[in-house]
Short mmCIF file of C-alpha atoms in Angstrom, two decimals:
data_model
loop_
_atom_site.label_atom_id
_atom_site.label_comp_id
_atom_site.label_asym_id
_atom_site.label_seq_id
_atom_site.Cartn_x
_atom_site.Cartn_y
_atom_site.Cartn_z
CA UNK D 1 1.66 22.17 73.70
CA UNK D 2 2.58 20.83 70.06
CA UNK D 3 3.69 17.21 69.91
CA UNK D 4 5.47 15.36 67.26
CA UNK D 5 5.32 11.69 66.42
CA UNK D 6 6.97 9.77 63.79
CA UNK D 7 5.50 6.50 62.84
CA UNK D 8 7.11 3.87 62.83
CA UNK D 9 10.14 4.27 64.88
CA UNK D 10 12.40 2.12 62.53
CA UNK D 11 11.86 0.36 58.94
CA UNK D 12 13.99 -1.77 56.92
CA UNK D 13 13.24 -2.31 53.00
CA UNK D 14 14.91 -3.82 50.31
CA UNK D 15 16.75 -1.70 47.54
CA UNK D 16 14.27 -0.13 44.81
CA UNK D 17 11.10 -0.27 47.13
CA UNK D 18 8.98 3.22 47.57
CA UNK D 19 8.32 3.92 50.97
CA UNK D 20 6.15 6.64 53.09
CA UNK D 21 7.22 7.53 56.38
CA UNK D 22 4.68 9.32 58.57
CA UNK D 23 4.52 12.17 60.99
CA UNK D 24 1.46 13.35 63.10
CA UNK D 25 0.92 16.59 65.36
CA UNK D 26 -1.38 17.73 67.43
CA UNK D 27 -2.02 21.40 67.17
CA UNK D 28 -2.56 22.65 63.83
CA UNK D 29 -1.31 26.34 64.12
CA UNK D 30 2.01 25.67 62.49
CA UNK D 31 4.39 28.17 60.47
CA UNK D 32 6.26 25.48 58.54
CA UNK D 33 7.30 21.83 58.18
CA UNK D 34 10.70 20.36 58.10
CA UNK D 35 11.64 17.01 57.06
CA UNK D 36 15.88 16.46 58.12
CA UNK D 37 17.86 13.41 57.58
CA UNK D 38 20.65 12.62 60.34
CA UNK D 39 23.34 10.37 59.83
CA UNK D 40 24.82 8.30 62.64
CA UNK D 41 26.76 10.80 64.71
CA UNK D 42 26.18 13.57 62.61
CA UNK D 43 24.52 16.55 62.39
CA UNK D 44 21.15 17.27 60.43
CA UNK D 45 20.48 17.61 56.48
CA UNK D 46 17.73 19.62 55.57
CA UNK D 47 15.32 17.75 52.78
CA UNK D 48 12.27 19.52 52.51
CA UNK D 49 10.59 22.87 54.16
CA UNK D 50 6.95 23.26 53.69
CA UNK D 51 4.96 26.66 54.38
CA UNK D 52 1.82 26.67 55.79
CA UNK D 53 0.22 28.04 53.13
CA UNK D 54 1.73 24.84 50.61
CA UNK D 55 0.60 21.25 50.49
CA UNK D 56 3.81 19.69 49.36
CA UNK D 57 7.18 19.91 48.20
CA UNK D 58 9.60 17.72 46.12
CA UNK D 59 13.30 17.42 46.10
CA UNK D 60 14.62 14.78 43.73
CA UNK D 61 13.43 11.09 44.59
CA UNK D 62 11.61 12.60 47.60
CA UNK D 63 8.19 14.50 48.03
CA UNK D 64 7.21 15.66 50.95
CA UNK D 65 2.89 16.57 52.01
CA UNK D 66 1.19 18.85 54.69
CA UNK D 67 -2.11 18.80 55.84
CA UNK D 68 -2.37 20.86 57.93
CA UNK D 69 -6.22 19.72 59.21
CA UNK D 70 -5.48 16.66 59.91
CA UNK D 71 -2.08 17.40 61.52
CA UNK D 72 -0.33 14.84 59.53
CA UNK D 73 2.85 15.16 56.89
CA UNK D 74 4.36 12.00 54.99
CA UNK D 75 7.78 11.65 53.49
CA UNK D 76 7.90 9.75 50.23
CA UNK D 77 11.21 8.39 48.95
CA UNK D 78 11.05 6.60 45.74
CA UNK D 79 13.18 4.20 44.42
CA UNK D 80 15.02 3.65 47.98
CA UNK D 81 18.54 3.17 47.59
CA UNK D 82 21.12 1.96 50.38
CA UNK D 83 22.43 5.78 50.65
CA UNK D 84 19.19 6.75 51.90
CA UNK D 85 19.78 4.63 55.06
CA UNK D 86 19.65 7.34 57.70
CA UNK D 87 17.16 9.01 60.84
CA UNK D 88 14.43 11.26 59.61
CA UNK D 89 13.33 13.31 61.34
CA UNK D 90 10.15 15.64 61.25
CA UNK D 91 9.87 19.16 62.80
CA UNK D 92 7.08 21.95 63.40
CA UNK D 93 7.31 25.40 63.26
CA UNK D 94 4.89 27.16 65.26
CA UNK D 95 5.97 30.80 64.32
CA UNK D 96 8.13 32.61 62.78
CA UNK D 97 11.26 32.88 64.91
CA UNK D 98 10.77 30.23 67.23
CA UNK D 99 12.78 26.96 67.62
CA UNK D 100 11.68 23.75 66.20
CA UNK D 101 9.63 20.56 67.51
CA UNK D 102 11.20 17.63 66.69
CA UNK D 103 9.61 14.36 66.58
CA UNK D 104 11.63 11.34 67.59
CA UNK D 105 13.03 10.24 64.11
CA UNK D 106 12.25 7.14 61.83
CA UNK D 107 15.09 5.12 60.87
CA UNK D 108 15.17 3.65 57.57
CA UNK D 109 17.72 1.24 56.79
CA UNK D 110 17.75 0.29 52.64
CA UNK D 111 19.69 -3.16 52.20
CA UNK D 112 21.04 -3.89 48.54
CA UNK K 1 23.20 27.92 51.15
CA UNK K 2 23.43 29.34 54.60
CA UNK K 3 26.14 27.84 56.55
CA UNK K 4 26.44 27.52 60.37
CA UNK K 5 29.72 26.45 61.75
CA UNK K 6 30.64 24.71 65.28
CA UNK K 7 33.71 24.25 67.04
CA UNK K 8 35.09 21.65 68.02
CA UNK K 9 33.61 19.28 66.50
CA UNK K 10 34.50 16.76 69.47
CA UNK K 11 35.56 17.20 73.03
CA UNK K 12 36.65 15.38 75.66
CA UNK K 13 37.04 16.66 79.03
CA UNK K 14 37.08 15.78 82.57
CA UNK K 15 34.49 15.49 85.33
CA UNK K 16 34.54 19.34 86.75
CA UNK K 17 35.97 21.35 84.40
CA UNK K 18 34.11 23.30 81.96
CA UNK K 19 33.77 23.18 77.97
CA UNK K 20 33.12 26.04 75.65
CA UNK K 21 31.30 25.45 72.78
CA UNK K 22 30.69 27.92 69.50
CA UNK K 23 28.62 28.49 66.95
CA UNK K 24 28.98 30.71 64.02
CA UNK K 25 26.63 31.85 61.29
CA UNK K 26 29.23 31.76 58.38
CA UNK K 27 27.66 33.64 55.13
CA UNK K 28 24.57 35.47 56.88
CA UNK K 29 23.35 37.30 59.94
CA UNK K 30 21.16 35.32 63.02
CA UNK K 31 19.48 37.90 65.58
CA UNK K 32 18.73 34.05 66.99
CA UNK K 33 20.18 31.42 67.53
CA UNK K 34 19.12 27.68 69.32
CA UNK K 35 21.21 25.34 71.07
CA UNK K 36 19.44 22.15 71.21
CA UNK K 37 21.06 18.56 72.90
CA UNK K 38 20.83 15.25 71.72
CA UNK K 39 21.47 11.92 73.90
CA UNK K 40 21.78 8.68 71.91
CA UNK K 41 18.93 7.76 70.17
CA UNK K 42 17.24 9.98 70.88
CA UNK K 43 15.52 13.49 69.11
CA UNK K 44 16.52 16.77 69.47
CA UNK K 45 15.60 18.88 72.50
CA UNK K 46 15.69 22.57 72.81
CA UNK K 47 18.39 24.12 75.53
CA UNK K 48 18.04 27.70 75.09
CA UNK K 49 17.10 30.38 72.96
CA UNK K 50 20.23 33.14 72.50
CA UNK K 51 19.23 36.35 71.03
CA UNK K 52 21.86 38.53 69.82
CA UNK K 53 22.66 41.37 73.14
CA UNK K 54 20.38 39.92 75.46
CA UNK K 55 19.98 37.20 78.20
CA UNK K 56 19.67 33.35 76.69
CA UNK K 57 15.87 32.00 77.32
CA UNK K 58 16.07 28.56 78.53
CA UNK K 59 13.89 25.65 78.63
CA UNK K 60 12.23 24.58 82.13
CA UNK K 61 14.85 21.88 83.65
CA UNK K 62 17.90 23.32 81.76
CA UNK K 63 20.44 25.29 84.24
CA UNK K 64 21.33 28.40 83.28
CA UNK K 65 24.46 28.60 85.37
CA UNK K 66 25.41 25.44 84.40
CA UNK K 67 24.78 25.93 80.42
CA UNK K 68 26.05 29.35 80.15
CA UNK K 69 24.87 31.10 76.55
CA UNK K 70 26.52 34.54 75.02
CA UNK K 71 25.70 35.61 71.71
CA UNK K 72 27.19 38.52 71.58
CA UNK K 73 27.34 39.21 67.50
CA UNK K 74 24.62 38.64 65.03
CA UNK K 75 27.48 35.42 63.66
CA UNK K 76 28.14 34.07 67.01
CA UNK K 77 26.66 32.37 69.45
CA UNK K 78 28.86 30.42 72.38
CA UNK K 79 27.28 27.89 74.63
CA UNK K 80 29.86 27.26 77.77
CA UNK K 81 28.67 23.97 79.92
CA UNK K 82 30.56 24.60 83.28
CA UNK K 83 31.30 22.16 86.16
CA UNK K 84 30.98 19.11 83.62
CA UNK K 85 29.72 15.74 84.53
CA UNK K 86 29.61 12.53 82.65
CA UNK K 87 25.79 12.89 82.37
CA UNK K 88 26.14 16.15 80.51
CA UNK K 89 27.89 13.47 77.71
CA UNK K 90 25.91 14.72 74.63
CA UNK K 91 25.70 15.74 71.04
CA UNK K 92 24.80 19.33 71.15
CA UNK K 93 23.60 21.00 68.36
CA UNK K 94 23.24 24.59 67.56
CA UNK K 95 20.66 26.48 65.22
CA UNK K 96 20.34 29.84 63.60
CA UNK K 97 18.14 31.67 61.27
CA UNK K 98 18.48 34.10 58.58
CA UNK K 99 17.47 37.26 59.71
CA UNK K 100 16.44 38.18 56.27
CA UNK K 101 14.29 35.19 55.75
CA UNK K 102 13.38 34.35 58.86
CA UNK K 103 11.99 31.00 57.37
CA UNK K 104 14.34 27.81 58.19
CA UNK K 105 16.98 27.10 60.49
CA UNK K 106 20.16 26.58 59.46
CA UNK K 107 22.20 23.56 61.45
CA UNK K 108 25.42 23.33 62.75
CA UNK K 109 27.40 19.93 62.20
CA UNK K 110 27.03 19.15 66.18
CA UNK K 111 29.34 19.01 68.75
CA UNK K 112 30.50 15.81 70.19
CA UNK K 113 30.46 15.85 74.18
CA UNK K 114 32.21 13.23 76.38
CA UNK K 115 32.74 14.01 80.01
CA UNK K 116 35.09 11.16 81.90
#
């Protein structure tokens, strides 16, 4: 049964730092990758999808990595800025057409 | 981008009465769609699977005549939670994907759940 687990469960930086958040699973049979952001009482953003077959993806100050062998994906935000104070959360695809694994979130808070 | 709707966004409702809950697909086609619930601080957790003209497939420990799913178009999916109780107070969150793609999910805004 695929697990998900987001390390650590809750960081706090200062405006303008970089910063990697981390996400492990255990079986390495996935489709794809998902990396969401959730704002208090809202509903998900979707930030980055990685295919199986890629090894990373960027979307502005973010860049997201998959490897797949290790069963490990990081989240890098550059640049952190008090906006990007939210939950992220990691999901796994296993296949096509199935519904996601979600790990437990990190939240970030950014403080000017 | 693909954009799932749900409505309401909020409800309140009493103990024993029941809540219906939709989910539309607004700009594509879903054969599937997921309902997943959140409790506070805590991650997502798959409900049920709904696929367009057949029975729901739920998750072991979710009722399925409590958490009643129909998804009876390829834009619309309706999760009814029946007999409510306080502990069903949740954020429940529904999923579809492109049946053309068939690579991401596509997320609702949520649905806010308080049962008094």
């Amino acid at each position: 049964k695929q697990e998900v687990t987001q390390i650590p469960a809750a960081l706090s930086v200062p405006e303008g730092e970089n910063l990697v958040l981390n996400c492990s699973f255990t079986d390495s049979a996935i489709y794809n990758l998902q990396w969401f952001r959730q704002d208090p009482g809202k509903g998900l953003t979707s930030l980055l999808l990685i295919q199986s077959s890629q090894r990373e993806q960027t979307s502005g100050r973010l860049n997201a990595s998959l490897d797949k062998s290790s069963g490990r994906s990081t989240l890098y935000i550059a640049a952190s800025q008090p906006g990007d104070s939210a939950t992220y959360l990691c999901a796994i695809d296993n296949q096509a057409g199935t519904a996601l694994i979600f790990g437990k979130g990190t939240t970030l808070s950014v403080s000017s | 981008g693909a954009v799932v709707s749900q409505h309401p966004s909020w409800v309140i409702c009493k103990s024993g009465t029941s809540v219906k809950i939709e989910c539309r697909s607004l700009d594509f086609q879903a054969t599937t769609m997921f309902w997943y619930r959140q409790f506070p601080k805590q991650s997502l957790m798959l409900m049920a699977t709904s696929n367009e003209g057949s029975k729901a497939t739920y998750e072991q420990g979710v009722e399925k005549d409590k958490f009643l799913i129909n998804h009876a178009s390829l834009t619309l999916s309706t999760l009814t939670v029946t007999s409510a109780h306080p502990e069903d107070s949740s954020f429940y969150i529904c999923s579809a994907r492109d049946r053309v793609t068939n690579y991401e999910q596509y997320f609702g805004p949520g649905t806010r759940l308080t049962v008094t």
